[in-house]
mmCIF file of C-alpha atoms in Angstrom:
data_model
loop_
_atom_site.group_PDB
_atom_site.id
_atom_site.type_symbol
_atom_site.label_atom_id
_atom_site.label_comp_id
_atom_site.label_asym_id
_atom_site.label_seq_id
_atom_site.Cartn_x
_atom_site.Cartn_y
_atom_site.Cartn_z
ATOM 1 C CA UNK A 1 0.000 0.000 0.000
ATOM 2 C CA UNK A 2 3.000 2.069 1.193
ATOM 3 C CA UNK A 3 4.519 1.548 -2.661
ATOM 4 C CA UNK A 4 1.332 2.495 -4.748
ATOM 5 C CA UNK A 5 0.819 5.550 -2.660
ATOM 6 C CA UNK A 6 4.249 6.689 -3.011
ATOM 7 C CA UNK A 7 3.937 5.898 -7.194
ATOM 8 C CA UNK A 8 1.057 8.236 -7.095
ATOM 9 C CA UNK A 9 2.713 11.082 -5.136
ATOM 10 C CA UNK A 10 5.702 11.038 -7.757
ATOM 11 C CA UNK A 11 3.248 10.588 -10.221
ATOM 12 C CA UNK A 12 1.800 14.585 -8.931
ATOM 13 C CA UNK A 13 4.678 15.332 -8.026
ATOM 14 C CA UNK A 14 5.762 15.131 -12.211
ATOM 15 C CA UNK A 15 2.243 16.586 -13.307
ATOM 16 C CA UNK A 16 3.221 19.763 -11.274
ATOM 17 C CA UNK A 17 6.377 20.267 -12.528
ATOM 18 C CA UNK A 18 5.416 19.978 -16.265
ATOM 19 C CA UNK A 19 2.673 22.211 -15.779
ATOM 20 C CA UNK A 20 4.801 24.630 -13.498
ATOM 21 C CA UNK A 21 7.647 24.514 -16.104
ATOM 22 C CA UNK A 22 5.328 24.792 -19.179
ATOM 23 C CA UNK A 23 3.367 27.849 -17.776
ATOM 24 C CA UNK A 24 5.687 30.342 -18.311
ATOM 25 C CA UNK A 25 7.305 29.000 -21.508
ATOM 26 C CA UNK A 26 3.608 29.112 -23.100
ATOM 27 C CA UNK A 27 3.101 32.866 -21.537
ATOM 28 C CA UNK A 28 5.931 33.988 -22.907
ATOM 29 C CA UNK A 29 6.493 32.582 -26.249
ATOM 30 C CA UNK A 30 2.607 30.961 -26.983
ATOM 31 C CA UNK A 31 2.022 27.382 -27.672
ATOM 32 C CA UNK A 32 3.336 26.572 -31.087
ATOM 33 C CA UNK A 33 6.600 28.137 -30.270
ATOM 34 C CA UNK A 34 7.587 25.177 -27.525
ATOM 35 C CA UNK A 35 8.350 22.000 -27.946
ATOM 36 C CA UNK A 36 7.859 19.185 -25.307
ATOM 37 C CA UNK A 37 11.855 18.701 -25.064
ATOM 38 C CA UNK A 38 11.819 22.178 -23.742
ATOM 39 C CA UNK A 39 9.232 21.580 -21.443
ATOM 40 C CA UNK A 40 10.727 18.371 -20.426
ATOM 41 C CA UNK A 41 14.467 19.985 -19.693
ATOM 42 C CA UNK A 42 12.709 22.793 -17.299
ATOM 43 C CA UNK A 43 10.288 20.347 -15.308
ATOM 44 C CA UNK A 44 13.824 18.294 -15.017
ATOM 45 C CA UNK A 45 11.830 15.113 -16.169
ATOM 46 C CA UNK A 46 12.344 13.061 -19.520
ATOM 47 C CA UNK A 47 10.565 13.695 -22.488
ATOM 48 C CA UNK A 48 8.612 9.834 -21.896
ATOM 49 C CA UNK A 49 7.684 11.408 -18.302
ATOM 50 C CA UNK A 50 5.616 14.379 -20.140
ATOM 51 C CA UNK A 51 3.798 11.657 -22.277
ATOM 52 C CA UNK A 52 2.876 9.273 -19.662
ATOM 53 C CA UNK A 53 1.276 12.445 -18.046
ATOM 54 C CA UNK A 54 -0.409 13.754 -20.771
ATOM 55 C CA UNK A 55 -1.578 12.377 -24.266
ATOM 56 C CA UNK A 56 0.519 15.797 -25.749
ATOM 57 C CA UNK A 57 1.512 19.096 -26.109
ATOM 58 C CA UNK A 58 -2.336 20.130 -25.884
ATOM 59 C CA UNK A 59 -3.487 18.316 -22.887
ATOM 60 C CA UNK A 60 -0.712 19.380 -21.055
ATOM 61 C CA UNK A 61 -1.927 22.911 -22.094
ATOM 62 C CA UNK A 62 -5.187 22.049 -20.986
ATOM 63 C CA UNK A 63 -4.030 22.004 -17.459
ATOM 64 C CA UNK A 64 -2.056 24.983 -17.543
ATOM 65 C CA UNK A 65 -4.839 26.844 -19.179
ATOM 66 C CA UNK A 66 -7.470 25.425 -16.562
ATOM 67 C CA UNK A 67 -4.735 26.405 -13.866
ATOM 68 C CA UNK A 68 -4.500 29.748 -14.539
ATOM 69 C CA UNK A 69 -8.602 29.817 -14.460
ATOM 70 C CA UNK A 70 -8.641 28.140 -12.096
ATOM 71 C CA UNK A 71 -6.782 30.784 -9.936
ATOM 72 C CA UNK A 72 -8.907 33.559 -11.925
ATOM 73 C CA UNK A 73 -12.148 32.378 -10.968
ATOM 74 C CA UNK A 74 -10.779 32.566 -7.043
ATOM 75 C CA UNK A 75 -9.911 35.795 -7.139
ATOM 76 C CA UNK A 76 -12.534 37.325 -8.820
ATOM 77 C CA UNK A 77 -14.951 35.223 -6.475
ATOM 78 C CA UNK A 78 -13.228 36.732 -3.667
ATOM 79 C CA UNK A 79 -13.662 39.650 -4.822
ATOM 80 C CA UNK A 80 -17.821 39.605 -5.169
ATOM 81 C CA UNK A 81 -18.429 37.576 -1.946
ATOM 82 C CA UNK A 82 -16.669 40.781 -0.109
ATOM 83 C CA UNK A 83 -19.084 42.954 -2.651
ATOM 84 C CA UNK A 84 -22.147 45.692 -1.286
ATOM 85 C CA UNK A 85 -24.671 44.438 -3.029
ATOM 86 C CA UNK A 86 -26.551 47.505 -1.596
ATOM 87 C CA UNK A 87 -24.967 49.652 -4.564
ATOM 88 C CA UNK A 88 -25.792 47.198 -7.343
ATOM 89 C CA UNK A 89 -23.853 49.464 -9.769
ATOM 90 C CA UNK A 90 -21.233 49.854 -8.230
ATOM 91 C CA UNK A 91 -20.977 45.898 -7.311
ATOM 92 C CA UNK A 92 -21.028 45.185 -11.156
ATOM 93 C CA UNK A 93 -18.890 48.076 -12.526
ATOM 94 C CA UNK A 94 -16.046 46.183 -10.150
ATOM 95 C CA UNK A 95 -16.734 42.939 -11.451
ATOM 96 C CA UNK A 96 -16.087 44.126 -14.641
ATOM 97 C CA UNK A 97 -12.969 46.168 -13.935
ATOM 98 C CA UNK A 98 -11.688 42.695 -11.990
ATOM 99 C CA UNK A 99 -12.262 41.143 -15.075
ATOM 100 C CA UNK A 100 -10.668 43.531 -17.601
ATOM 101 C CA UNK A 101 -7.752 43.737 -15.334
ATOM 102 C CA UNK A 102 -6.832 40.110 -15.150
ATOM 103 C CA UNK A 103 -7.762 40.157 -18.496
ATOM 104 C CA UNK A 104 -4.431 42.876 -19.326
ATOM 105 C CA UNK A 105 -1.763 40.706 -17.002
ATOM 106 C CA UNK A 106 0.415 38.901 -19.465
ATOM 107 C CA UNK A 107 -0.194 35.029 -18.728
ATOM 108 C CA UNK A 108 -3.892 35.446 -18.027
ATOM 109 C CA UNK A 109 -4.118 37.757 -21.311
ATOM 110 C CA UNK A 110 -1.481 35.126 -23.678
ATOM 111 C CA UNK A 111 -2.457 32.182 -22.377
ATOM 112 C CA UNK A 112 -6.628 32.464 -22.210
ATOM 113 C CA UNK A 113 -7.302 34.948 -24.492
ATOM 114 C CA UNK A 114 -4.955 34.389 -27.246
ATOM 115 C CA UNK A 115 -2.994 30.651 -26.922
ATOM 116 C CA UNK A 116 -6.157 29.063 -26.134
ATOM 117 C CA UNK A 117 -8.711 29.599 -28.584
ATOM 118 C CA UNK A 118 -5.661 28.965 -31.578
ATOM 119 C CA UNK A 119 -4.061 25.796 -29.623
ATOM 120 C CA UNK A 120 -8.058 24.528 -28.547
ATOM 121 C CA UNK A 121 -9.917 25.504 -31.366
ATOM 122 C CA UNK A 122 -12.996 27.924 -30.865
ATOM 123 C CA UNK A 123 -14.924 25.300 -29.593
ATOM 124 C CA UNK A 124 -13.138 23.702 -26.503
ATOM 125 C CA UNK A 125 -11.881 27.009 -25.459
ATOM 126 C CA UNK A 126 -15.350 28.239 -25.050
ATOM 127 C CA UNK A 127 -16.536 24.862 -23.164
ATOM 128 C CA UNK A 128 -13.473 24.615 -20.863
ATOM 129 C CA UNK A 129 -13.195 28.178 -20.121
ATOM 130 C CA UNK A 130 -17.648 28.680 -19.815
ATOM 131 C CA UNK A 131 -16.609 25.733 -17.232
ATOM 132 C CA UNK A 132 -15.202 28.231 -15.275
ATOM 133 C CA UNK A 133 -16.795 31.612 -15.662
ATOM 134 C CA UNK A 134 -20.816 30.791 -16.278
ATOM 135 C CA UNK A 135 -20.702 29.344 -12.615
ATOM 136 C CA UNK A 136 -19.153 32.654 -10.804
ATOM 137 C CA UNK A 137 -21.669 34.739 -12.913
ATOM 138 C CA UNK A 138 -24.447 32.974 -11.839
ATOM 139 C CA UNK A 139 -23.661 33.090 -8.136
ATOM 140 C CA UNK A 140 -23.258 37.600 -8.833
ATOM 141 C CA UNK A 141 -26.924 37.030 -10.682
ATOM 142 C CA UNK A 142 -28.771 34.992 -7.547
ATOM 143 C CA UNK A 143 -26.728 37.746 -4.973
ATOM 144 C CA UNK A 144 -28.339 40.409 -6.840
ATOM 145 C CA UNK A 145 -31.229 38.670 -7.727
ATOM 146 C CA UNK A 146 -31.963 37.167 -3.892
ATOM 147 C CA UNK A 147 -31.154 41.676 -2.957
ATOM 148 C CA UNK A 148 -33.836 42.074 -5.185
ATOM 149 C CA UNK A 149 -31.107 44.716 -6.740
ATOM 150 C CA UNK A 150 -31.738 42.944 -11.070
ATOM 151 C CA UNK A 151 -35.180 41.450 -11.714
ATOM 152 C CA UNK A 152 -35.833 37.727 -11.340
ATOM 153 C CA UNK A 153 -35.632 35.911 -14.290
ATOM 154 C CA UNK A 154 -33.883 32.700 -15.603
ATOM 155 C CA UNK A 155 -29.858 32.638 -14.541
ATOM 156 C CA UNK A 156 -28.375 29.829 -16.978
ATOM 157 C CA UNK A 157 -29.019 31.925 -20.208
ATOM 158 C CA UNK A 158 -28.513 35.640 -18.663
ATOM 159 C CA UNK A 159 -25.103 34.133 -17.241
ATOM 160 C CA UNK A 160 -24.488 32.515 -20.799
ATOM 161 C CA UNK A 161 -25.282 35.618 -22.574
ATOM 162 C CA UNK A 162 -22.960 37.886 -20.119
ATOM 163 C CA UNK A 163 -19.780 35.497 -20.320
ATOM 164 C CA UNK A 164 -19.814 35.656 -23.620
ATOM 165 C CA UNK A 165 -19.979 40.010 -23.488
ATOM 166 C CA UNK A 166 -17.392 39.298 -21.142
ATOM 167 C CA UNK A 167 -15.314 36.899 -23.257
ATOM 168 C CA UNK A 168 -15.674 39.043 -26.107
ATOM 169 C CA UNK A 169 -15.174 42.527 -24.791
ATOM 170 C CA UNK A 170 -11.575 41.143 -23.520
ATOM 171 C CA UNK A 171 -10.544 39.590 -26.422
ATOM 172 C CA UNK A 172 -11.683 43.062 -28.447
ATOM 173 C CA UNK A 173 -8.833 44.730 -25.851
ATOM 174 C CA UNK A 174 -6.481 41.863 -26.065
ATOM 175 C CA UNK A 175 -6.429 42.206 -30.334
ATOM 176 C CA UNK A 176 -6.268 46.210 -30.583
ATOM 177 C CA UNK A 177 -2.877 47.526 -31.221
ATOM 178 C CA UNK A 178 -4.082 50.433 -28.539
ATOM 179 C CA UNK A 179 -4.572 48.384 -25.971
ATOM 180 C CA UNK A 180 -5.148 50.621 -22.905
ATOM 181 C CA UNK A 181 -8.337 53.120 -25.130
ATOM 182 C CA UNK A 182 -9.538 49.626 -26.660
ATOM 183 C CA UNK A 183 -9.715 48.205 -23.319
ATOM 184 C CA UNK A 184 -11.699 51.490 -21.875
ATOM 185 C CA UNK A 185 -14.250 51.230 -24.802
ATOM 186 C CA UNK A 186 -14.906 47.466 -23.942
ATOM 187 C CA UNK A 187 -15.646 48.878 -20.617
ATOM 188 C CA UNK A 188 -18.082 51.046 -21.394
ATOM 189 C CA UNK A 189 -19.757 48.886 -23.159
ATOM 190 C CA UNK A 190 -19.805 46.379 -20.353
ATOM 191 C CA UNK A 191 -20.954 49.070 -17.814
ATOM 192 C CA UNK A 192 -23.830 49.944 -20.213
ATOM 193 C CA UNK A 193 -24.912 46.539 -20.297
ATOM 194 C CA UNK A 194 -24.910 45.347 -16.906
ATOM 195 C CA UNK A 195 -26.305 49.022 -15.823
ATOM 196 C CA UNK A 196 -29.643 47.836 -17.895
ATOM 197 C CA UNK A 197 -30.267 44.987 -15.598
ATOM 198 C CA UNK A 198 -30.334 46.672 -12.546
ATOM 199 C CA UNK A 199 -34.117 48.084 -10.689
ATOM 200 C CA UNK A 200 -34.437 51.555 -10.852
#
């Protein structure tokens, strides 16, 4: 028992380091630009070590992408379960600033807005990373909705419909060559949008 247990704790203990070593490499160069001998040399493990932990380049991607989401959706939800929901406006204007900001740090904006969808495909970059964000903007609809701050309706499909503003106003920033006005148009737009659902 002693044995197997200690297989799977260097079995982790490998996962980690590919996926710690392969994080920055695909934040600072994207995915097509490293190889898995690369990756292997900084995790310090053989190249057969990276394949018995992952089918390939792309699934170990996959974990470094949901990683970095991962930590995203807990500090953004950190951020709204300390919120007022008392000023409803004010609640949502700093979700969306929480979001645009993560959105502009280098490995959040290189590795989920611009590695993913071109290493993923359109497809399982939306369903991996709606995985993470339809859930958090749910829980901001009930808080509202439960403050009786936004109208009572149906969350699933509001939730769906603001992710993807969400999704799309970053990626608008993340493409413009001027970033910084690009990125203050997008929120503008956001704060018009999620102004419109709150009770007068």
């Amino acid at each position: 028992m002693e044995s197997k247990r200690t297989q799977a704790e260097r079995s982790a203990a490998t996962r980690s380091a590919l996926v710690a070593a392969a994080r920055p490499l695909f934040t600072e160069r994207g995915f097509a630009a490293v190889g898995t001998d690369e990756i292997a040399r900084a995790a310090g493990v053989t190249r057969g070590a990276l394949y018995h932990q992952f089918a390939g380049k792309e699934e170990l991607f996959v974990a470094v992408f949901e990683q970095v989401e991962s930590e995203l959706l807990a500090r953004l939800g950190a951020g709204i379960t300390t919120a007022d929901t008392s000023d409803p406006v004010a609640m949502l204007h700093a979700d969306v600033d929480g979001w645009l900001a993560a959105c502009a740090e280098p490995e959040v904006h290189r590795i989920v807005l611009i590695e993913a969808p071109a290493a993923l495909g359109w497809e399982r970059w939306r369903e991996l990373g709606r995985g993470y964000g339809v859930g958090l903007v749910e829980a901001v609809l009930d808080t509202l909705m439960d403050a009786g701050a936004i109208a009572r309706r149906p969350v699933r499909p509001l939730a769906h419909v603001l992710v993807g503003a969400l999704e799309e106003a970053a990626l608008y920033a993340a493409r413009a060559a001027d970033r910084p006005t690009a990125t203050d148009e997008a929120r503008q737009a956001l704060y018009a949008l999620v102004d419109g659902l709150v009770l007068p």
